[in-house]
Amino acid sequence: MKKEIVLVVILTAVLICAAPQGLAQYDRLIFVVWHGASLTDLVETAPHTPQAWGLMNTRAGGGLAVEGAYLSINSGARAVGVRGAGEVFNRDEDQSYTLYTGMEPAALVQPAIWPITSGQNVSYTVVPGALGSALNGHGLRAAAYGSSDTSKEVRWAGTIAADREGRVPEGDVSPNMLLSDTERPFGVRTDYDRLLRAVVDSSADLIVADLGDPYRLDEISSEMHPLQYERQREVVAAEARDFLNRLLQAISDDTLVLVAAPHPGQEKGTLGQWIAPAVLFGGDTGLLVSPTTKWPGIVTNMDIAPTILTLLGAEAPDFMIGAPIGVIPMPAGEAVQLVQELESRLLALHQNRGVVLRTLVGIQIGVYLISLALMVLRVKAALQAARVMQMVLAVSLALP
């Protein structure tokens, strides 16, 4: 309890004393998608590179959780997860896009764009493809590389980069980005050398790179022995960190790298733990902060699209619910420690939330019943007690 109070005091002081810095503009932004990443996975990455740390709320607007998480990033709003959202194809892989949409294909296509769009049956505006279309409207290009293919086609990089017509002007999300490996989930692993070359050589303004292997491992995690899963996860995380370090060494100063986990993974998702790390490499060093949450260290998936657009000098559409992320300057080590402590506190609150709510509801029901009984009795002592119970009831209703 004492530790939690100290954390609240520190975060409050940070919010009051340190105004977040606005985002500078960059010529290029690389968004690295690391499905199910943890803070531990990222904490040792490129320690000498400027970096800003935060936790991202990955909740979607309903439907299929994983699909909704990725569509929320693409939309700048909490999207409904619709089947087929991850089915993005190279132009030469697909024969159905024009049939389904009546439009000419681009380098990458998302044939299910109409069911995805029409499936956003929520009370607020959700526009799948809003990020890609906003880039197009400002003369900027998006690209998507990498594949999370399992026994099915799963191409999250294309999902994030697509426009409202389900098109991406540049990329490769096909099995060309994979290597055969019988010791890995689904018999394949990411060809990191090829992925690195594709990303570094791309002329696009936004490049979305899907690591792929973390998603495939997460897909079979429930079927694996826990020790074997941890061994595989360590290998996958080490390879991902190596890719990030090589990428950060290969890029120029006018390029920013965003690494985030759009979904926390099956285990955390099943437990309702929807927070995952988000780190900006190459810009200001400090703590991420969002006008959406107004809490230092916590941003949302709805903020990613407006942030990308702002960093590239474009304006976010008014219908995007999220807002551009800022950075509160502080040493990287201090920011990491605050985010780790914040994550621990949030998880502890989540674990105890059910017990606290059930206890509070039980108390309120008891107060209601006793108050009703005292009102029925209508004797002097009972009426005096009823006034006391009214005060107790008012206090119970005031509890958060």
CSV table of C-alpha atoms in Angstrom, one decimal:
chain,number,residue,atom,x,y,z
A,1,MET,CA,0.0,0.0,0.0
A,2,LYS,CA,2.8,2.4,0.9
A,3,LYS,CA,4.5,1.7,-2.5
A,4,GLU,CA,1.3,2.5,-4.3
A,5,ILE,CA,0.9,5.8,-2.5
A,6,VAL,CA,4.5,6.7,-3.3
A,7,LEU,CA,3.8,5.9,-7.0
A,8,VAL,CA,0.7,8.0,-7.1
A,9,VAL,CA,2.6,11.0,-5.5
A,10,ILE,CA,5.4,10.6,-8.0
A,11,LEU,CA,3.1,10.4,-11.0
A,12,THR,CA,1.1,13.4,-9.8
A,13,ALA,CA,4.2,15.4,-9.3
A,14,VAL,CA,5.4,14.5,-12.8
A,15,LEU,CA,2.1,15.6,-14.3
A,16,ILE,CA,2.1,18.9,-12.5
A,17,CYS,CA,5.7,19.9,-12.8
A,18,ALA,CA,6.7,18.6,-16.2
A,19,ALA,CA,4.7,19.7,-19.2
A,20,PRO,CA,4.8,17.2,-22.0
A,21,GLN,CA,6.7,18.2,-25.1
A,22,GLY,CA,5.0,18.4,-28.5
A,23,LEU,CA,6.1,15.9,-31.1
A,24,ALA,CA,8.7,16.9,-33.7
A,25,GLN,CA,8.2,16.0,-37.3
A,26,TYR,CA,10.1,13.2,-39.1
A,27,ASP,CA,10.6,12.2,-42.7
A,28,ARG,CA,9.8,8.6,-42.0
A,29,LEU,CA,8.3,6.5,-39.3
A,30,ILE,CA,8.7,2.7,-38.8
A,31,PHE,CA,6.1,1.0,-36.8
A,32,VAL,CA,7.3,-2.4,-35.5
A,33,VAL,CA,4.5,-4.7,-34.5
A,34,TRP,CA,5.5,-7.1,-31.6
A,35,HIS,CA,2.4,-9.1,-30.7
A,36,GLY,CA,2.2,-9.9,-27.0
A,37,ALA,CA,5.4,-8.1,-26.1
A,38,SER,CA,6.1,-7.4,-22.4
A,39,LEU,CA,8.1,-4.6,-20.8
A,40,THR,CA,10.8,-7.2,-19.9
A,41,ASP,CA,11.1,-8.0,-23.6
A,42,LEU,CA,11.9,-4.4,-24.5
A,43,VAL,CA,13.8,-3.0,-21.6
A,44,GLU,CA,17.3,-4.0,-22.8
A,45,THR,CA,16.7,-2.9,-26.4
A,46,ALA,CA,19.1,-0.2,-27.6
A,47,PRO,CA,19.9,1.3,-24.2
A,48,HIS,CA,21.9,4.2,-25.8
A,49,THR,CA,19.1,5.3,-28.2
A,50,PRO,CA,16.7,8.1,-27.1
A,51,GLN,CA,13.5,6.4,-26.0
A,52,ALA,CA,10.1,7.3,-24.5
A,53,TRP,CA,8.2,4.6,-22.6
A,54,GLY,CA,4.5,4.0,-21.9
A,55,LEU,CA,1.8,1.4,-21.5
A,56,MET,CA,-0.9,1.1,-24.1
A,57,ASN,CA,-4.6,0.2,-23.4
A,58,THR,CA,-5.3,-2.3,-26.2
A,59,ARG,CA,-9.1,-2.7,-25.6
A,60,ALA,CA,-11.2,-2.9,-28.7
A,61,GLY,CA,-14.8,-2.0,-29.3
A,62,GLY,CA,-16.1,-5.6,-29.2
A,63,GLY,CA,-16.2,-8.5,-31.6
A,64,LEU,CA,-13.1,-10.6,-32.1
A,65,ALA,CA,-10.5,-9.3,-29.7
A,66,VAL,CA,-7.3,-9.6,-31.7
A,67,GLU,CA,-8.8,-8.3,-34.9
A,68,GLY,CA,-10.4,-5.5,-33.0
A,69,ALA,CA,-7.1,-4.5,-31.4
A,70,TYR,CA,-5.4,-4.1,-34.8
A,71,LEU,CA,-8.3,-2.4,-36.4
A,72,SER,CA,-8.4,0.1,-33.5
A,73,ILE,CA,-4.9,1.2,-34.3
A,74,ASN,CA,-5.8,1.6,-38.0
A,75,SER,CA,-9.0,3.5,-37.2
A,76,GLY,CA,-8.0,5.8,-34.4
A,77,ALA,CA,-11.0,4.6,-32.5
A,78,ARG,CA,-12.1,1.4,-30.6
A,79,ALA,CA,-13.0,-0.8,-33.5
A,80,VAL,CA,-15.1,-3.9,-33.6
A,81,GLY,CA,-13.1,-7.0,-34.5
A,82,VAL,CA,-14.4,-8.6,-37.7
A,83,ARG,CA,-13.3,-11.9,-39.2
A,84,GLY,CA,-11.0,-11.4,-42.2
A,85,ALA,CA,-9.4,-8.3,-40.8
A,86,GLY,CA,-5.9,-9.9,-41.0
A,87,GLU,CA,-6.4,-11.3,-44.5
A,88,VAL,CA,-4.3,-9.0,-46.6
A,89,PHE,CA,-2.6,-10.2,-49.7
A,90,ASN,CA,0.1,-9.3,-52.2
A,91,ARG,CA,-1.5,-8.3,-55.5
A,92,ASP,CA,-0.4,-11.5,-57.2
A,93,GLU,CA,-1.8,-13.7,-54.4
A,94,ASP,CA,-5.4,-12.5,-54.7
A,95,GLN,CA,-8.1,-12.8,-57.4
A,96,SER,CA,-11.1,-11.7,-55.3
A,97,TYR,CA,-10.4,-8.0,-54.4
A,98,THR,CA,-11.8,-6.5,-57.6
A,99,LEU,CA,-14.7,-8.9,-57.6
A,100,TYR,CA,-15.7,-8.0,-54.0
A,101,THR,CA,-15.0,-4.2,-54.3
A,102,GLY,CA,-15.2,-3.2,-57.9
A,103,MET,CA,-11.9,-1.4,-57.5
A,104,GLU,CA,-8.5,-1.9,-59.0
A,105,PRO,CA,-5.9,-3.6,-56.6
A,106,ALA,CA,-2.8,-1.9,-55.2
A,107,ALA,CA,0.4,-3.7,-54.1
A,108,LEU,CA,-1.5,-5.1,-51.2
A,109,VAL,CA,-5.2,-5.7,-50.9
A,110,GLN,CA,-7.7,-6.5,-48.1
A,111,PRO,CA,-10.7,-8.2,-49.9
A,112,ALA,CA,-12.9,-8.2,-46.7
A,113,ILE,CA,-12.8,-4.4,-46.4
A,114,TRP,CA,-16.6,-4.0,-46.9
A,115,PRO,CA,-17.6,-6.6,-44.1
A,116,ILE,CA,-15.0,-4.9,-41.9
A,117,THR,CA,-16.4,-1.5,-42.4
A,118,SER,CA,-20.1,-2.5,-42.2
A,119,GLY,CA,-19.4,-4.5,-39.1
A,120,GLN,CA,-18.6,-1.4,-37.0
A,121,ASN,CA,-22.0,-1.4,-35.3
A,122,VAL,CA,-21.2,0.9,-32.4
A,123,SER,CA,-22.6,4.3,-31.4
A,124,TYR,CA,-19.5,6.3,-32.3
A,125,THR,CA,-17.7,6.8,-35.6
A,126,VAL,CA,-15.2,4.1,-36.6
A,127,VAL,CA,-13.6,4.2,-40.0
A,128,PRO,CA,-11.4,1.2,-40.8
A,129,GLY,CA,-8.6,2.4,-43.0
A,130,ALA,CA,-8.6,5.9,-41.7
A,131,LEU,CA,-4.9,6.0,-41.1
A,132,GLY,CA,-4.0,4.9,-44.7
A,133,SER,CA,-6.5,7.3,-46.2
A,134,ALA,CA,-5.3,10.2,-44.1
A,135,LEU,CA,-1.7,9.5,-45.3
A,136,ASN,CA,-3.0,9.4,-48.9
A,137,GLY,CA,-4.8,12.7,-48.5
A,138,HIS,CA,-1.5,14.4,-47.5
A,139,GLY,CA,0.5,12.9,-50.3
A,140,LEU,CA,2.2,10.4,-48.0
A,141,ARG,CA,2.7,6.7,-48.7
A,142,ALA,CA,2.3,3.6,-46.5
A,143,ALA,CA,4.0,0.3,-46.8
A,144,ALA,CA,3.6,-3.0,-45.0
A,145,TYR,CA,6.1,-5.8,-44.6
A,146,GLY,CA,6.2,-9.1,-42.7
A,147,SER,CA,3.8,-12.0,-42.1
A,148,SER,CA,2.1,-13.6,-39.1
A,149,ASP,CA,0.8,-16.5,-41.3
A,150,THR,CA,-0.1,-19.6,-39.4
A,151,SER,CA,-2.2,-22.3,-41.2
A,152,LYS,CA,-4.1,-19.3,-42.4
A,153,GLU,CA,-3.1,-15.9,-43.9
A,154,VAL,CA,-2.6,-13.4,-41.1
A,155,ARG,CA,-1.0,-10.1,-42.1
A,156,TRP,CA,-1.3,-7.5,-39.4
A,157,ALA,CA,1.1,-5.1,-41.0
A,158,GLY,CA,-1.3,-4.8,-43.9
A,159,THR,CA,-4.3,-4.4,-41.6
A,160,ILE,CA,-2.6,-1.4,-39.9
A,161,ALA,CA,-1.4,0.3,-43.1
A,162,ALA,CA,-4.5,-0.2,-45.3
A,163,ASP,CA,-6.7,2.7,-46.4
A,164,ARG,CA,-10.5,2.9,-46.5
A,165,GLU,CA,-10.6,0.9,-49.8
A,166,GLY,CA,-8.5,-1.9,-48.3
A,167,ARG,CA,-5.4,-1.0,-50.3
A,168,VAL,CA,-1.7,-0.5,-49.4
A,169,PRO,CA,0.6,1.1,-52.1
A,170,GLU,CA,3.7,-0.8,-51.2
A,171,GLY,CA,4.8,-4.0,-49.3
A,172,ASP,CA,5.2,-7.7,-49.1
A,173,VAL,CA,3.1,-9.7,-46.6
A,174,SER,CA,3.4,-13.1,-48.4
A,175,PRO,CA,5.3,-16.2,-47.4
A,176,ASN,CA,8.3,-14.6,-49.2
A,177,MET,CA,9.0,-13.0,-45.8
A,178,LEU,CA,9.3,-16.4,-44.1
A,179,LEU,CA,11.8,-19.3,-43.8
A,180,SER,CA,10.9,-22.9,-43.3
A,181,ASP,CA,11.8,-24.2,-39.9
A,182,THR,CA,10.2,-27.4,-38.5
A,183,GLU,CA,11.2,-26.5,-35.0
A,184,ARG,CA,9.0,-23.4,-35.0
A,185,PRO,CA,5.3,-22.9,-34.7
A,186,PHE,CA,3.5,-23.8,-37.9
A,187,GLY,CA,6.9,-24.8,-39.5
A,188,VAL,CA,8.0,-21.3,-40.4
A,189,ARG,CA,9.9,-18.3,-38.9
A,190,THR,CA,10.4,-14.8,-40.0
A,191,ASP,CA,13.3,-14.1,-42.4
A,192,TYR,CA,14.7,-11.1,-40.4
A,193,ASP,CA,17.4,-10.4,-42.9
A,194,ARG,CA,14.8,-10.0,-45.6
A,195,LEU,CA,12.5,-8.0,-43.4
A,196,LEU,CA,15.3,-5.6,-42.4
A,197,ARG,CA,16.3,-5.0,-46.1
A,198,ALA,CA,12.7,-4.4,-47.1
A,199,VAL,CA,12.1,-1.9,-44.3
A,200,VAL,CA,15.4,0.0,-44.7
A,201,ASP,CA,15.2,0.1,-48.5
A,202,SER,CA,11.6,1.3,-48.5
A,203,SER,CA,10.8,4.8,-49.7
A,204,ALA,CA,7.5,5.0,-47.9
A,205,ASP,CA,6.7,7.5,-45.3
A,206,LEU,CA,5.1,5.0,-42.9
A,207,ILE,CA,6.5,1.5,-42.9
A,208,VAL,CA,4.7,-1.1,-40.8
A,209,ALA,CA,6.8,-4.2,-40.0
A,210,ASP,CA,5.2,-7.2,-38.5
A,211,LEU,CA,7.7,-9.5,-36.6
A,212,GLY,CA,5.3,-12.4,-37.1
A,213,ASP,CA,7.0,-15.0,-34.9
A,214,PRO,CA,5.6,-13.7,-31.6
A,215,TYR,CA,2.0,-14.0,-33.0
A,216,ARG,CA,2.6,-17.6,-34.2
A,217,LEU,CA,4.0,-18.6,-30.8
A,218,ASP,CA,1.1,-17.0,-29.0
A,219,GLU,CA,-1.4,-18.9,-31.2
A,220,ILE,CA,-0.2,-22.3,-29.9
A,221,SER,CA,0.9,-21.2,-26.4
A,222,SER,CA,-2.1,-23.0,-24.7
A,223,GLU,CA,-1.1,-26.3,-26.3
A,224,MET,CA,2.6,-26.2,-25.2
A,225,HIS,CA,4.3,-27.3,-22.0
A,226,PRO,CA,4.9,-24.2,-19.9
A,227,LEU,CA,8.7,-24.7,-19.8
A,228,GLN,CA,8.9,-25.3,-23.5
A,229,TYR,CA,6.8,-22.3,-24.2
A,230,GLU,CA,9.2,-20.1,-22.1
A,231,ARG,CA,12.2,-21.6,-23.9
A,232,GLN,CA,10.6,-20.8,-27.3
A,233,ARG,CA,9.5,-17.3,-26.1
A,234,GLU,CA,13.1,-16.5,-25.0
A,235,VAL,CA,14.4,-17.4,-28.4
A,236,VAL,CA,11.7,-15.4,-30.2
A,237,ALA,CA,12.2,-12.4,-28.0
A,238,ALA,CA,16.0,-12.5,-28.5
A,239,GLU,CA,15.6,-12.6,-32.3
A,240,ALA,CA,13.2,-9.7,-32.2
A,241,ARG,CA,15.5,-7.6,-30.0
A,242,ASP,CA,18.4,-8.3,-32.4
A,243,PHE,CA,16.2,-7.2,-35.3
A,244,LEU,CA,15.3,-4.0,-33.5
A,245,ASN,CA,19.0,-3.2,-32.6
A,246,ARG,CA,20.1,-3.8,-36.2
A,247,LEU,CA,17.2,-1.6,-37.5
A,248,LEU,CA,18.0,1.2,-35.1
A,249,GLN,CA,21.6,1.1,-36.3
A,250,ALA,CA,20.6,1.2,-39.9
A,251,ILE,CA,18.3,4.2,-40.0
A,252,SER,CA,19.1,7.9,-40.2
A,253,ASP,CA,18.3,10.6,-37.7
A,254,ASP,CA,15.2,11.7,-39.7
A,255,THR,CA,13.5,8.3,-38.9
A,256,LEU,CA,11.5,7.4,-35.8
A,257,VAL,CA,10.8,3.9,-34.7
A,258,LEU,CA,7.6,3.0,-32.8
A,259,VAL,CA,7.5,-0.4,-31.2
A,260,ALA,CA,4.2,-1.6,-29.7
A,261,ALA,CA,2.1,-4.6,-28.9
A,262,PRO,CA,-1.3,-4.1,-30.4
A,263,HIS,CA,-2.6,-7.1,-28.4
A,264,PRO,CA,-1.2,-8.3,-25.1
A,265,GLY,CA,-1.4,-12.0,-26.0
A,266,GLN,CA,-3.8,-14.8,-25.2
A,267,GLU,CA,-2.9,-15.3,-21.6
A,268,LYS,CA,-3.3,-11.7,-20.6
A,269,GLY,CA,-6.3,-11.2,-22.8
A,270,THR,CA,-8.1,-14.2,-21.1
A,271,LEU,CA,-7.5,-12.5,-17.8
A,272,GLY,CA,-8.8,-9.2,-19.0
A,273,GLN,CA,-5.3,-7.6,-18.7
A,274,TRP,CA,-5.4,-5.3,-21.7
A,275,ILE,CA,-2.2,-3.2,-21.2
A,276,ALA,CA,0.9,-3.7,-23.3
A,277,PRO,CA,4.1,-1.7,-23.9
A,278,ALA,CA,4.6,1.1,-26.4
A,279,VAL,CA,8.1,2.7,-26.9
A,280,LEU,CA,9.3,5.4,-29.3
A,281,PHE,CA,12.9,5.1,-30.3
A,282,GLY,CA,14.9,8.0,-31.7
A,283,GLY,CA,13.0,11.0,-30.5
A,284,ASP,CA,12.7,12.6,-27.1
A,285,THR,CA,13.6,10.5,-24.0
A,286,GLY,CA,11.0,10.3,-21.3
A,287,LEU,CA,7.5,9.1,-20.4
A,288,LEU,CA,4.7,8.9,-22.9
A,289,VAL,CA,1.5,10.8,-22.1
A,290,SER,CA,-1.8,11.1,-23.9
A,291,PRO,CA,-4.6,13.7,-23.8
A,292,THR,CA,-7.0,10.8,-24.1
A,293,THR,CA,-6.0,9.2,-20.7
A,294,LYS,CA,-4.5,12.3,-19.0
A,295,TRP,CA,-2.3,9.9,-17.0
A,296,PRO,CA,1.5,9.9,-17.4
A,297,GLY,CA,2.7,6.6,-18.8
A,298,ILE,CA,-0.6,5.4,-20.2
A,299,VAL,CA,-1.8,5.8,-23.8
A,300,THR,CA,-4.4,4.0,-25.8
A,301,ASN,CA,-4.5,2.2,-29.1
A,302,MET,CA,-6.7,5.0,-30.4
A,303,ASP,CA,-3.8,7.4,-30.0
A,304,ILE,CA,-1.4,5.6,-32.4
A,305,ALA,CA,-2.9,6.7,-35.7
A,306,PRO,CA,-3.1,10.4,-34.7
A,307,THR,CA,0.4,10.2,-33.4
A,308,ILE,CA,1.8,8.7,-36.6
A,309,LEU,CA,0.0,11.4,-38.7
A,310,THR,CA,1.3,14.2,-36.5
A,311,LEU,CA,4.9,12.8,-36.5
A,312,LEU,CA,4.8,12.8,-40.4
A,313,GLY,CA,3.4,16.3,-40.6
A,314,ALA,CA,-0.2,15.3,-41.4
A,315,GLU,CA,-3.4,16.3,-39.7
A,316,ALA,CA,-5.6,13.6,-38.1
A,317,PRO,CA,-9.3,13.5,-39.1
A,318,ASP,CA,-11.7,14.9,-36.6
A,319,PHE,CA,-13.6,11.6,-36.3
A,320,MET,CA,-10.5,9.9,-34.8
A,321,ILE,CA,-11.2,9.6,-31.1
A,322,GLY,CA,-7.5,9.3,-30.1
A,323,ALA,CA,-5.0,12.2,-29.8
A,324,PRO,CA,-1.3,12.6,-30.5
A,325,ILE,CA,0.9,11.3,-27.8
A,326,GLY,CA,3.4,13.6,-26.0
A,327,VAL,CA,6.6,13.0,-24.1
A,328,ILE,CA,7.4,14.1,-20.5
A,329,PRO,CA,11.2,14.5,-20.5
A,330,MET,CA,13.1,12.4,-18.0
A,331,PRO,CA,16.0,9.9,-18.0
A,332,ALA,CA,15.1,6.6,-19.7
A,333,GLY,CA,15.9,4.6,-16.6
A,334,GLU,CA,13.5,6.6,-14.5
A,335,ALA,CA,10.8,6.4,-17.2
A,336,VAL,CA,11.2,2.6,-17.4
A,337,GLN,CA,11.0,2.2,-13.6
A,338,LEU,CA,7.8,4.4,-13.4
A,339,VAL,CA,6.2,2.3,-16.2
A,340,GLN,CA,7.1,-1.0,-14.5
A,341,GLU,CA,5.7,0.2,-11.2
A,342,LEU,CA,2.6,1.5,-12.9
A,343,GLU,CA,2.0,-1.8,-14.6
A,344,SER,CA,2.4,-3.7,-11.3
A,345,ARG,CA,-0.1,-1.4,-9.7
A,346,LEU,CA,-2.6,-1.7,-12.5
A,347,LEU,CA,-2.4,-5.5,-12.5
A,348,ALA,CA,-2.9,-5.5,-8.7
A,349,LEU,CA,-5.9,-3.3,-9.0
A,350,HIS,CA,-7.4,-5.5,-11.7
A,351,GLN,CA,-6.9,-8.7,-9.6
A,352,ASN,CA,-8.6,-7.2,-6.6
A,353,ARG,CA,-11.3,-5.2,-8.4
A,354,GLY,CA,-13.8,-8.1,-8.4
A,355,VAL,CA,-13.6,-8.6,-4.6
A,356,VAL,CA,-13.8,-4.9,-3.9
A,357,LEU,CA,-16.8,-4.4,-6.1
A,358,ARG,CA,-18.7,-7.4,-4.7
A,359,THR,CA,-18.0,-6.3,-1.2
A,360,LEU,CA,-19.2,-2.7,-2.0
A,361,VAL,CA,-22.4,-4.0,-3.7
A,362,GLY,CA,-23.1,-6.3,-0.7
A,363,ILE,CA,-22.7,-3.4,1.7
A,364,GLN,CA,-25.0,-1.2,-0.3
A,365,ILE,CA,-27.7,-3.9,-0.5
A,366,GLY,CA,-27.5,-4.4,3.2
A,367,VAL,CA,-27.9,-0.7,3.9
A,368,TYR,CA,-30.9,-0.5,1.5
A,369,LEU,CA,-32.6,-3.4,3.3
A,370,ILE,CA,-31.9,-2.1,6.8
A,371,SER,CA,-33.1,1.4,5.8
A,372,LEU,CA,-36.3,0.0,4.3
A,373,ALA,CA,-37.0,-2.0,7.5
A,374,LEU,CA,-36.5,1.0,9.7
A,375,MET,CA,-38.8,3.1,7.6
A,376,VAL,CA,-41.5,0.5,7.9
A,377,LEU,CA,-41.2,0.3,11.7
A,378,ARG,CA,-41.7,4.1,12.0
A,379,VAL,CA,-40.9,4.2,15.7
A,380,LYS,CA,-38.9,7.0,17.2
A,381,ALA,CA,-35.7,5.0,17.8
A,382,ALA,CA,-36.1,3.4,14.4
A,383,LEU,CA,-36.5,6.8,12.7
A,384,GLN,CA,-33.3,8.1,14.4
A,385,ALA,CA,-31.5,5.0,13.3
A,386,ALA,CA,-32.9,5.5,9.8
A,387,ARG,CA,-31.2,8.9,9.6
A,388,VAL,CA,-27.9,7.3,10.6
A,389,MET,CA,-28.4,4.7,7.8
A,390,GLN,CA,-29.2,7.5,5.3
A,391,MET,CA,-25.7,9.0,6.1
A,392,VAL,CA,-24.1,5.5,5.7
A,393,LEU,CA,-26.0,5.1,2.4
A,394,ALA,CA,-24.7,8.5,1.1
A,395,VAL,CA,-21.2,7.5,2.0
A,396,SER,CA,-21.4,4.2,0.3
A,397,LEU,CA,-22.8,5.8,-2.9
A,398,ALA,CA,-19.9,8.2,-2.8
A,399,LEU,CA,-17.3,5.4,-2.9
A,400,PRO,CA,-15.6,5.0,-6.4
